[in-house]
Each structure stands twice: as structure tokens, then as C-alpha cells.
Short mmCIF file of C-alpha atoms and ligand atoms in Angstrom, two decimals:
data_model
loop_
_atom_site.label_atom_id
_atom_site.label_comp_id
_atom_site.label_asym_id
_atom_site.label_seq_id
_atom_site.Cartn_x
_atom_site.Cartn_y
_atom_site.Cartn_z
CA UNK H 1 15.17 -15.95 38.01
CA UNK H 2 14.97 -12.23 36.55
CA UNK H 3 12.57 -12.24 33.38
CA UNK H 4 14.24 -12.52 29.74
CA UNK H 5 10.66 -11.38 28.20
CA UNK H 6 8.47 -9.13 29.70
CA UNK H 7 4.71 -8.82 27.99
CA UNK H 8 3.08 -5.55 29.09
CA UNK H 9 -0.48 -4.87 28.66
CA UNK H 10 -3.08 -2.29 29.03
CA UNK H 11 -6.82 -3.26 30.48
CA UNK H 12 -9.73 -1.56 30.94
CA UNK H 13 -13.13 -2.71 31.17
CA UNK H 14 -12.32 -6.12 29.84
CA UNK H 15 -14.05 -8.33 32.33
CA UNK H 16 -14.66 -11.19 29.66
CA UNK H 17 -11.74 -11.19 28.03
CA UNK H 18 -8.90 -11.14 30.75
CA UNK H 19 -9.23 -14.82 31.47
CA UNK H 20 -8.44 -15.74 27.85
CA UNK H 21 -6.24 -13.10 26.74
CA UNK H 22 -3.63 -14.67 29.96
CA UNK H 23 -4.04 -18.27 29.16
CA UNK H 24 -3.63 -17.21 25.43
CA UNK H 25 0.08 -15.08 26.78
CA UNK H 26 1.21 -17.87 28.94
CA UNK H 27 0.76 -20.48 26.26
CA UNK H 28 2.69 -18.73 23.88
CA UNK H 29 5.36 -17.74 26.26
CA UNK H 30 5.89 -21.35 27.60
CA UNK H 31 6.27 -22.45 23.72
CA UNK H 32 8.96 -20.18 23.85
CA UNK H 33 10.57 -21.30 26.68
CA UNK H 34 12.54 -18.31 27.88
CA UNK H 35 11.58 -17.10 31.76
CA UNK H 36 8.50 -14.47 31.14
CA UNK H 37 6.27 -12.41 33.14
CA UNK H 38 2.59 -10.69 32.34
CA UNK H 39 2.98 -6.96 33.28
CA UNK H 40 -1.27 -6.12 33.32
CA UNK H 41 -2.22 -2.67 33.96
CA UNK H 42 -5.33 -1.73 35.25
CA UNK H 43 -6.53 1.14 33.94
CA UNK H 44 -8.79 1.83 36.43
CA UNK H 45 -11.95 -0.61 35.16
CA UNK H 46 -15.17 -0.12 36.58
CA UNK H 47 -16.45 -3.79 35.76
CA UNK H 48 -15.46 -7.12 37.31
CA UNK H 49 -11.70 -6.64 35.58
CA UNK H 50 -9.82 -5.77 38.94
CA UNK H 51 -11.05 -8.83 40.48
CA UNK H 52 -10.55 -11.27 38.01
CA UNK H 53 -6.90 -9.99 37.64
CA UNK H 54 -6.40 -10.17 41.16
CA UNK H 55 -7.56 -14.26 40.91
CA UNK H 56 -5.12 -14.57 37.73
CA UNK H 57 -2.51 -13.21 38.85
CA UNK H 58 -3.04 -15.43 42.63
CA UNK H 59 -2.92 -18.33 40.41
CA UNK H 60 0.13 -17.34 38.33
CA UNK H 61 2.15 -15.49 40.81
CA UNK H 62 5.96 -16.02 39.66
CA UNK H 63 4.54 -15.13 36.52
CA UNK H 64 2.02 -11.70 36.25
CA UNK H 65 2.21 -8.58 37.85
CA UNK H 66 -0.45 -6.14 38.46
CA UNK H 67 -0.89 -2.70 38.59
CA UNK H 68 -4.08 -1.51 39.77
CA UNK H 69 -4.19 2.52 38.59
CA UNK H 70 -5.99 4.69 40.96
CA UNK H 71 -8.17 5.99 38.24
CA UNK H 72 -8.93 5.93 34.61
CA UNK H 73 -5.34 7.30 32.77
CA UNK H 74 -5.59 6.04 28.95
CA UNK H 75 -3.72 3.52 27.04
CA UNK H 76 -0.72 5.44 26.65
CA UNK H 77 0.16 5.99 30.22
CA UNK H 78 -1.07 2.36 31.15
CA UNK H 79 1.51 1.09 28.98
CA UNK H 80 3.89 3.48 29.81
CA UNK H 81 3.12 2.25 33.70
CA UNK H 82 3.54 -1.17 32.44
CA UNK H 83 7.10 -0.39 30.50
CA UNK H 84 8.13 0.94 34.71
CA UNK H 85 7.38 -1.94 35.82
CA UNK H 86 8.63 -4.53 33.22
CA UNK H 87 12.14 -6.10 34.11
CA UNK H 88 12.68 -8.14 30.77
CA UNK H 89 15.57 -7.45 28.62
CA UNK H 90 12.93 -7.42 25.66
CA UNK H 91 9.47 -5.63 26.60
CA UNK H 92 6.65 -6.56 24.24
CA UNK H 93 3.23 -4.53 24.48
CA UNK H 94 0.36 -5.63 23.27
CA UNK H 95 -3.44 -5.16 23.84
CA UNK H 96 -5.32 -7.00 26.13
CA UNK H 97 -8.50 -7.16 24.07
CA UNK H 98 -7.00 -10.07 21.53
CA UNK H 99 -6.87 -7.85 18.24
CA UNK H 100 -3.28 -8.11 18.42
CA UNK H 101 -2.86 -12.05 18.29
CA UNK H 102 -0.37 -13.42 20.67
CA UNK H 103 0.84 -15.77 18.86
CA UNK H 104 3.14 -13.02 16.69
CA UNK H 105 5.67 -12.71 19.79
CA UNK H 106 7.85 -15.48 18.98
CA UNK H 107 8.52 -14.01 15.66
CA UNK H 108 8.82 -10.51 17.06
CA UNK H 109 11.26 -12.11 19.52
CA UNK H 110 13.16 -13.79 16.87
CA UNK H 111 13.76 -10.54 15.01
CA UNK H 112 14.75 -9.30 18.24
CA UNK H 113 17.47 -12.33 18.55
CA UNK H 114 18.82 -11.61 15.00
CA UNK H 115 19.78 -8.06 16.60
CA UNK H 116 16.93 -5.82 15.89
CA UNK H 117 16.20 -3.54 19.09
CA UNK H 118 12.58 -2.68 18.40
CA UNK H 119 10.26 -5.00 16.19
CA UNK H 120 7.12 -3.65 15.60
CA UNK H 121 4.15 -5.44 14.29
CA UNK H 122 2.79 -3.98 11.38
CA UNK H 123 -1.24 -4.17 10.52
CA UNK H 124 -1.26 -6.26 7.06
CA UNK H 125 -4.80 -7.02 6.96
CA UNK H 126 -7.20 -5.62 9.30
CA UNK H 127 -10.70 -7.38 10.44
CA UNK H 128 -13.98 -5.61 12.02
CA UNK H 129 -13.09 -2.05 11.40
CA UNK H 130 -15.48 0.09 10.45
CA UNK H 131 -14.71 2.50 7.36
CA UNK H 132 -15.09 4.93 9.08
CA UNK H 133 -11.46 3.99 11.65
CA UNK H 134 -10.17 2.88 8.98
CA UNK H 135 -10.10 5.95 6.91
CA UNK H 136 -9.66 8.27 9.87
CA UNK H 137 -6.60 6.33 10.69
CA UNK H 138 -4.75 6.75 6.82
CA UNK H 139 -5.33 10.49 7.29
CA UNK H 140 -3.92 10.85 10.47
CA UNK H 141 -0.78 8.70 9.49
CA UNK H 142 -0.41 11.04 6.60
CA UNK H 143 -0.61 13.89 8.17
CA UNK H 144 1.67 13.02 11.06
CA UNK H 145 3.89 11.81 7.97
CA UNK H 146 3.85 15.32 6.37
CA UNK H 147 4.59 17.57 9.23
CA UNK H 148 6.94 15.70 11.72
CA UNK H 149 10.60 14.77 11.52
CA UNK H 150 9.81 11.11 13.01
CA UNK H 151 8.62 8.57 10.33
CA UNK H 152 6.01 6.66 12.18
CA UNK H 153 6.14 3.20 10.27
CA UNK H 154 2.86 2.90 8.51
CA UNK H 155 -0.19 0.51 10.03
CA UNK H 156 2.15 -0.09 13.36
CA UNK H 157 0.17 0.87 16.29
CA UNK H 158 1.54 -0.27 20.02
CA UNK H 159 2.02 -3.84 19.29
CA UNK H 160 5.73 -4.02 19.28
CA UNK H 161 8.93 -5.20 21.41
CA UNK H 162 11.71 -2.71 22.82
CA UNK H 163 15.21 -4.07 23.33
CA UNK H 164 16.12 -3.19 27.45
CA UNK H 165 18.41 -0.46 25.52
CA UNK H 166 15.77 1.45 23.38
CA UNK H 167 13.45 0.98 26.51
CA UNK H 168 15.87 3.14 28.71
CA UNK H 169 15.58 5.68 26.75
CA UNK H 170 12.05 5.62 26.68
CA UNK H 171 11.63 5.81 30.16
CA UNK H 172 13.88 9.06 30.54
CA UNK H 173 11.14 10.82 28.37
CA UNK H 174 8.62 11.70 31.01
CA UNK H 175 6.53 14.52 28.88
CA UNK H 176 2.46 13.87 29.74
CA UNK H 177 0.56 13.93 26.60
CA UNK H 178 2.31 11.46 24.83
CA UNK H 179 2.56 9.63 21.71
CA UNK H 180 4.22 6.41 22.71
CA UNK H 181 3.97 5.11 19.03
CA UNK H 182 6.27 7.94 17.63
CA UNK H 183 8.52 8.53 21.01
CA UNK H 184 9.62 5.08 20.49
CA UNK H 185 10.68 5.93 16.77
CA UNK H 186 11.97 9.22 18.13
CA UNK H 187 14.94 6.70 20.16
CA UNK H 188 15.88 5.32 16.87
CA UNK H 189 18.51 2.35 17.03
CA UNK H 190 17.47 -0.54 14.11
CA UNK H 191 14.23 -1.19 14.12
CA UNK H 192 12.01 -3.49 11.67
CA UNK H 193 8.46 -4.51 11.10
CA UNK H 194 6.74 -7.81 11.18
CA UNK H 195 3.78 -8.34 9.00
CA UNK H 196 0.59 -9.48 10.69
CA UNK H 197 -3.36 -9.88 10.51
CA UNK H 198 -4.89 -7.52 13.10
CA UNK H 199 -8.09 -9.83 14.14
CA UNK H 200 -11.39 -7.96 15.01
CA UNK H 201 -12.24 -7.41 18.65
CA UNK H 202 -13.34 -10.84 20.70
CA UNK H 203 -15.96 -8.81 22.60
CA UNK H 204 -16.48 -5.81 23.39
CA UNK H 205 -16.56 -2.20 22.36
CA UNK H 206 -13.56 0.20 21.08
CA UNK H 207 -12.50 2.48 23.68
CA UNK H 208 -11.24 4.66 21.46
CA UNK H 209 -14.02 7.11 20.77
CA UNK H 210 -13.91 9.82 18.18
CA UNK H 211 -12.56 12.57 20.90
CA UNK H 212 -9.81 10.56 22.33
CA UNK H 213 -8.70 10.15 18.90
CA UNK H 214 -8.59 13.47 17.82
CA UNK H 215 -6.40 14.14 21.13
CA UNK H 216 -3.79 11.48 20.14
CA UNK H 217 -3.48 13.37 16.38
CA UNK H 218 -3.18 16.63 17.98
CA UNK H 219 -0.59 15.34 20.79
CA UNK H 220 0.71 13.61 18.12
CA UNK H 221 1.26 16.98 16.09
CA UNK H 222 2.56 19.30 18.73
CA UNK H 223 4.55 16.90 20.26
CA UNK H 224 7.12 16.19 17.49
CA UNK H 225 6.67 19.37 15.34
CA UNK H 226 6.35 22.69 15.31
CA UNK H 227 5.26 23.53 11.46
CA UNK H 228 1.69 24.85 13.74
CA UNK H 229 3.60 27.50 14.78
CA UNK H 230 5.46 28.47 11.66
CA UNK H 231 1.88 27.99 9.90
CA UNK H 232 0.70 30.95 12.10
CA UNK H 233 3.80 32.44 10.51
CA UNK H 234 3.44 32.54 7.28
CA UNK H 235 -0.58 32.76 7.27
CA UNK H 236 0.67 36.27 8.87
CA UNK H 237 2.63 36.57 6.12
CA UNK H 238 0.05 35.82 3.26
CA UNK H 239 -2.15 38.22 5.25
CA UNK H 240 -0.20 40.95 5.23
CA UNK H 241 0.61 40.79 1.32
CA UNK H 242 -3.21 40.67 0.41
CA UNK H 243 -3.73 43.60 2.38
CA UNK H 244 -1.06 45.73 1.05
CA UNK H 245 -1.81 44.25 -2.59
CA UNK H 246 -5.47 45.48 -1.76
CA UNK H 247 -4.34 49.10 -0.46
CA UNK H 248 -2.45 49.10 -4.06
CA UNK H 249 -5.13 48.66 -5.89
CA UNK H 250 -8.08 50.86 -4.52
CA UNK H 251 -5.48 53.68 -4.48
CA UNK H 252 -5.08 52.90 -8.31
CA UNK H 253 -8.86 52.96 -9.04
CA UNK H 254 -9.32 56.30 -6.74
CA UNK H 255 -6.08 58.52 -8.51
CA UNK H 256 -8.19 56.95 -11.75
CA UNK H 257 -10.63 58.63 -10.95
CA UNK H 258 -13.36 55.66 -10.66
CA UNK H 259 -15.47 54.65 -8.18
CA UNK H 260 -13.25 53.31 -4.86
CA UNK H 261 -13.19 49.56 -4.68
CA UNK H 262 -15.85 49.70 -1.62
CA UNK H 263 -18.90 48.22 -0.52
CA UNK H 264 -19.99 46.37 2.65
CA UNK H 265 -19.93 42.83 1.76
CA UNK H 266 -15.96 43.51 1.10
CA UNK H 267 -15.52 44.75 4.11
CA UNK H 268 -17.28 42.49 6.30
CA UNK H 269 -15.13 39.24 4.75
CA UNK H 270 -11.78 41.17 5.14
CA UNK H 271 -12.69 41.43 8.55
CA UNK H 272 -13.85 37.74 8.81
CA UNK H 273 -10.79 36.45 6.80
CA UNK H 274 -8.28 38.23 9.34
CA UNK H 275 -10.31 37.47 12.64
CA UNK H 276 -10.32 33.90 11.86
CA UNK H 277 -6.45 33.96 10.84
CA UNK H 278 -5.99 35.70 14.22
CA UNK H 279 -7.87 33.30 16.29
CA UNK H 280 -7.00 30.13 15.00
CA UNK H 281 -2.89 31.23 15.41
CA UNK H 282 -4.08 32.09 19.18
CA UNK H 283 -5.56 28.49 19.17
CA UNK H 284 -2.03 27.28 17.88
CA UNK H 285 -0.09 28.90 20.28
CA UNK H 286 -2.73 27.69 22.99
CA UNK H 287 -2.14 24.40 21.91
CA UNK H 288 1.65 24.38 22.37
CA UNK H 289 1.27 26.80 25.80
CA UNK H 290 -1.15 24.10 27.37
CA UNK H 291 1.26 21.45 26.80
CA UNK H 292 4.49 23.49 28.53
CA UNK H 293 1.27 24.58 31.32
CA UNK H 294 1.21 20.28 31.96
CA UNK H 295 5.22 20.00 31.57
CA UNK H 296 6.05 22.69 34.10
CA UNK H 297 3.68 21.29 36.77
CA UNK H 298 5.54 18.25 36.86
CA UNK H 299 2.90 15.87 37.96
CA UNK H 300 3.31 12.37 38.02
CA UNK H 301 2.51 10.74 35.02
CA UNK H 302 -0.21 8.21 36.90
CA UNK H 303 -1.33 7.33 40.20
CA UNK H 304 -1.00 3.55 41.49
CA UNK H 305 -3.56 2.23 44.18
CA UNK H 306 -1.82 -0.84 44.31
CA UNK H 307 0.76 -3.75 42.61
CA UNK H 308 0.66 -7.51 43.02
CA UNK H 309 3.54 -8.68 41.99
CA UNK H 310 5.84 -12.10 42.41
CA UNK H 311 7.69 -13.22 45.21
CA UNK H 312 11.21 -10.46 45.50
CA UNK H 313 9.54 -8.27 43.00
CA UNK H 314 12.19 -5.62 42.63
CA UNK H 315 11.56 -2.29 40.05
CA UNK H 316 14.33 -1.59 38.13
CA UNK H 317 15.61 2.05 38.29
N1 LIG U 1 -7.34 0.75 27.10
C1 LIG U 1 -6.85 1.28 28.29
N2 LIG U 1 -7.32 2.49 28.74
C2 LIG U 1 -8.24 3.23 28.05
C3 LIG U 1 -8.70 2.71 26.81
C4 LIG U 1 -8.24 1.48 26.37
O1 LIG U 1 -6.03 0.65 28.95
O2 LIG U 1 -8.61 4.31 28.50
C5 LIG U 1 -6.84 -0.54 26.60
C6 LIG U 1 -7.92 -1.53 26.17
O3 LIG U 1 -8.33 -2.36 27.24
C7 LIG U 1 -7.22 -2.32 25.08
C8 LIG U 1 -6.24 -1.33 24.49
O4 LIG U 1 -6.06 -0.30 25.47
O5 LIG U 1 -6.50 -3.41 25.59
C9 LIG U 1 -6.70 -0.73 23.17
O6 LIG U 1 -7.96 -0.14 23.32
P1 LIG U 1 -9.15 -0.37 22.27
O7 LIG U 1 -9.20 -1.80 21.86
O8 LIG U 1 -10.38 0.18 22.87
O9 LIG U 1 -8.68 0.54 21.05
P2 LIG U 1 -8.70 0.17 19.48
O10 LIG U 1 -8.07 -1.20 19.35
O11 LIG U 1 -10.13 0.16 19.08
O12 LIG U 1 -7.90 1.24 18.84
MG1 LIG U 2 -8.74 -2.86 20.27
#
């Protein structure tokens, strides 16, 4: 029987947790009682995870799927692998690493019911974050807030289910660096939240560092606005003004006779001020060239060493 539900999610180097975070999934989707299957993506772990998920999914096979990636991709392209794969006509993604608690997808799956086509889960409380993620994250919400079109719901991060209709669209949008959190926004149709309390990690390390981070806000950025470029714009603008607002004045001082508005240390920040304007519009612009540089190559988006998958396993188009 085709899958109803389908729960995709992303793993890397979770050796300890796999084990539970399954059990944990197939409990919750037996309670449920709808036919199910475990889209797992591999993202190309370097511990025991590959192994262990091979041995779940040989003892579960009408249930989980697995996608072994040929090398280390990121979350957003696992679950974007996973979302391929998935056949349900409600796709859930979640994390593997049991901060998102399982046991929210029968609520996410009743909003679904009442005619919602994507529910995401929205952060209420959060446990074992550091300050430091925490207040990283507000800023970056805000700023996305401020200069894109797409309102990213607040505290929602990739726990969320897409209706088979929202999820088509989805998968037409092929671009690389991607933002899956605000693409799926982007779709619209109605969409809602669902309160919950994001647990802290059951073992572990975040494999989000600092870097990867700061590449999601700047994907993130270019990838649904281009107030950058206009930025560059009008800080050409403002540039311009001062300087002719400057020539105004020294030529005022010299036909008065006075000593010319002059001395080195002027100088040398004028030239400072309007390097650093220069160079950071450059930077701009080389922000929004590299991403049409990844677009035009038209790469695939990942690389797949190998999928276990149930009996007459057939991808949908
Ligand atoms: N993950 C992944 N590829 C990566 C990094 C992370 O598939 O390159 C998975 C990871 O196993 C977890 C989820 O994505 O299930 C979220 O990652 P993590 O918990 O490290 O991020 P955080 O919750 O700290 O933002
Ligand atoms: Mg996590």
C-alpha cells in the first residue's frame, strides 16, 4: 500500500541516536494508524551511522528507506533528497537528533486533516541552547524579516509537514544554495503553526557551527531579496552627495579667502570611506554573481551512493 505519511529525516554522525530516534518514529506513527514510511538520509556520516541504518532499515523494510549520500551535502539538501524520495501525501521533516520531539506529528497531522497544507512547528520554549544560538538566531530572523518579501514564521525551523500539493512545488525549485525554511513559505497556500517545546539535544554535538550559519543568513538574504543590491545603490548615492556637498564648501572657504579646508588626515578618510563603499558593493555583487556562477552550471543538487528501500519502491516523478 502507497504511504499516506511520509517522515523525512536528515542524519549525520548520529551513531547513538539512530536506534532511538526510529523506534521513537515508528511508535508514534503506529498510534496513528495511517500506512507510514521513514525516509532517512545519510548525509554522508563518518561514524557507525551508515551501518546501523542499514540494520534498521533490514529490520523495518516495508517501512524506512535509505539514502546513503555519496558525501557530506548539509541539512538542507539531505532533506531536500529526502522530500525526492518521500511518496506520502503529507511529508513531515524532522531532525533525527530528537530536539524536535516526535510525538508533535499527530497534531501536525491533524492540522493537516482540518485542511491546512503546511503545518509548521513553532519553537515555544527552547532547552540546552546556549545564549549565544539563541541570540544569533533572533537577529537573523529579524533581519531576514526586514529585507525579504517572504515572512518566515518566527521560531519555525524545518520541523514541519507539506501537503503532496505545496510539496510539488517545492520540488520544481531546484536553485543550490537554498533556504528550505523560507522556499517553503515562498509556495504559500494556508499554512499554520503548532506550538511546541524544542527539547535539548539527547547526545551529541550541534552541527551547526558558527560558519555554516552565517552561510544559511547570507543564502538566506540573496536568495529572496535583492535590497543588497539596491544598498550598493543608494550608498553610491549618499557618496556622491557628500562629495559634491564637500567640493561646495572648500570652494566657499577658498573665494573667502581663508585657508582651504585641507590637511592629510581628511584626505586619507575620504579615501578610506569611498574604498570601503567600493569594495563592499563589489562584495555584494560577488555575492549575487557566485550564486547565478552555481545556477548556470546546473549540477545536481547531491550525489547518491546508494538507496534501500521497500519491496516495489517506486520514486514519484
Ligand atoms: N545534519 C545533516 N547534515 C549536516 C549537519 C546536520 O544532515 O551537515 C542533520 C543532523 O544530523 C540533525 C539535523 O541535521 O538531525 C540538525 O542538525 P543539528 O542538530 O546539528 O543542528 P541544530 O539543531 O543545532 O541547529
Ligand atoms: Mg539539533
Amino acid at each position: 500500500m502507497e504511504p499516506q505519511i511520509s517522515v523525512v529525516a536528515p542524519v549525520y554522525n548520529e551513531e547513538v541516536l539512530v536506534r532511538e530516534f526510529y523506534q521513537r518514529i515508528s511508535t508514534v506513527m503506529a498510534c496513528i494508524g495511517e500506512p507510514w514510511e521513514l525516509v532517512i538520509v545519510d548525509d554522508g556520516s563518518r561514524d557507525q551511522t551508515p551501518e546501523e541504518l542499514d540494520r534498521i532499515q533490514a529490520d523495518d523494510p516495508d517501512h524506512v528507506i535509505v539514502i546513503h549520500f555519496a558525501r557530506n551535502f548539509g541539512h538542507q539538501l539531505a532533506i531536500t533528497a529526502g522530500m525526492d524520495y518521500a511518496r506520502g501525501a503529507a511529508v513531515v521533516t524532522i531532525d533525527s537528533d530528537l530536539q524536535d520531539p516526535p510525538e508533535v506529528i499527530p497534531e501536525l497531522v491533524r492540522r493537516w486533516r482540518e485542511g491546512y497544507e503546511v503545518v509548521y512547528a513553532v519553537r515555544a520554549e527552547r532547552e540546552g541552547e546556549t545564549w549565544f544560538k539563541l541570540a544569533t538566531a533572533g537577529l537573523f530572523y529579524r533581519v531576514i524579516q526586514k529585507l525579504t518579501s517572504v515572512t518566515i514564521p518566527m521560531e519555525a525551523g524545518d520541523f514541519r509537514l507539506l501537503d503532496r500539493k505545496a510539496l510539488t512545488y517545492l520540488k520544481a525549485m531546484r536553485e543550490h544554495d537554498r533556504f528550505v525554511r523560507a522556499m517553503t513559505s515562498w509556495v504559500g497556500f494556508r499554512q499554520t503553526g503548532v506550538p511546541y517545546r524544542r527539547h535539548a539535544r539527547k547526545a551529541g554535538t550541534t552541527k551547526y557551527t558558527l560558519g555554516k550559519m552565517l552561510r544559511l543568513a547570507v543564502d538566506a538574504i540573496t536568495g529572496f531579496s535583492v535590497i543588497p543590491l539596491k544598498l550598493a545603490l543608494w550608498s553610491g548615492v549618499g557618496a556622491t552627495g557628500l562629495g559634491v556637498l564637500l567640493a561646495l564648501v572648500v570652494l566657499v572657504i577658498r573665494l573667502g579667502g581663508k585657508a582651504p579646508l585641507a590637511g592629510q588626515g581628511l584626505t586619507a578618510s575620504l579615501v578610506l570611506f569611498v574604498g570601503g563603499v567600493q569594495l563592499l558593493t563589489v562584495g555584494i555583487l560577488g555575492e549575487y554573481i557566485g550564486r547565478i556562477y552555481t545556477e548556470v552550471r546546473q549540477r545536481p543538487l547531491y550525489t547518491v551512493r546508494e538507496v534501500r528501500c521497500p519491496e516495489g519502491y517506486r520514486q514519484l516523478p
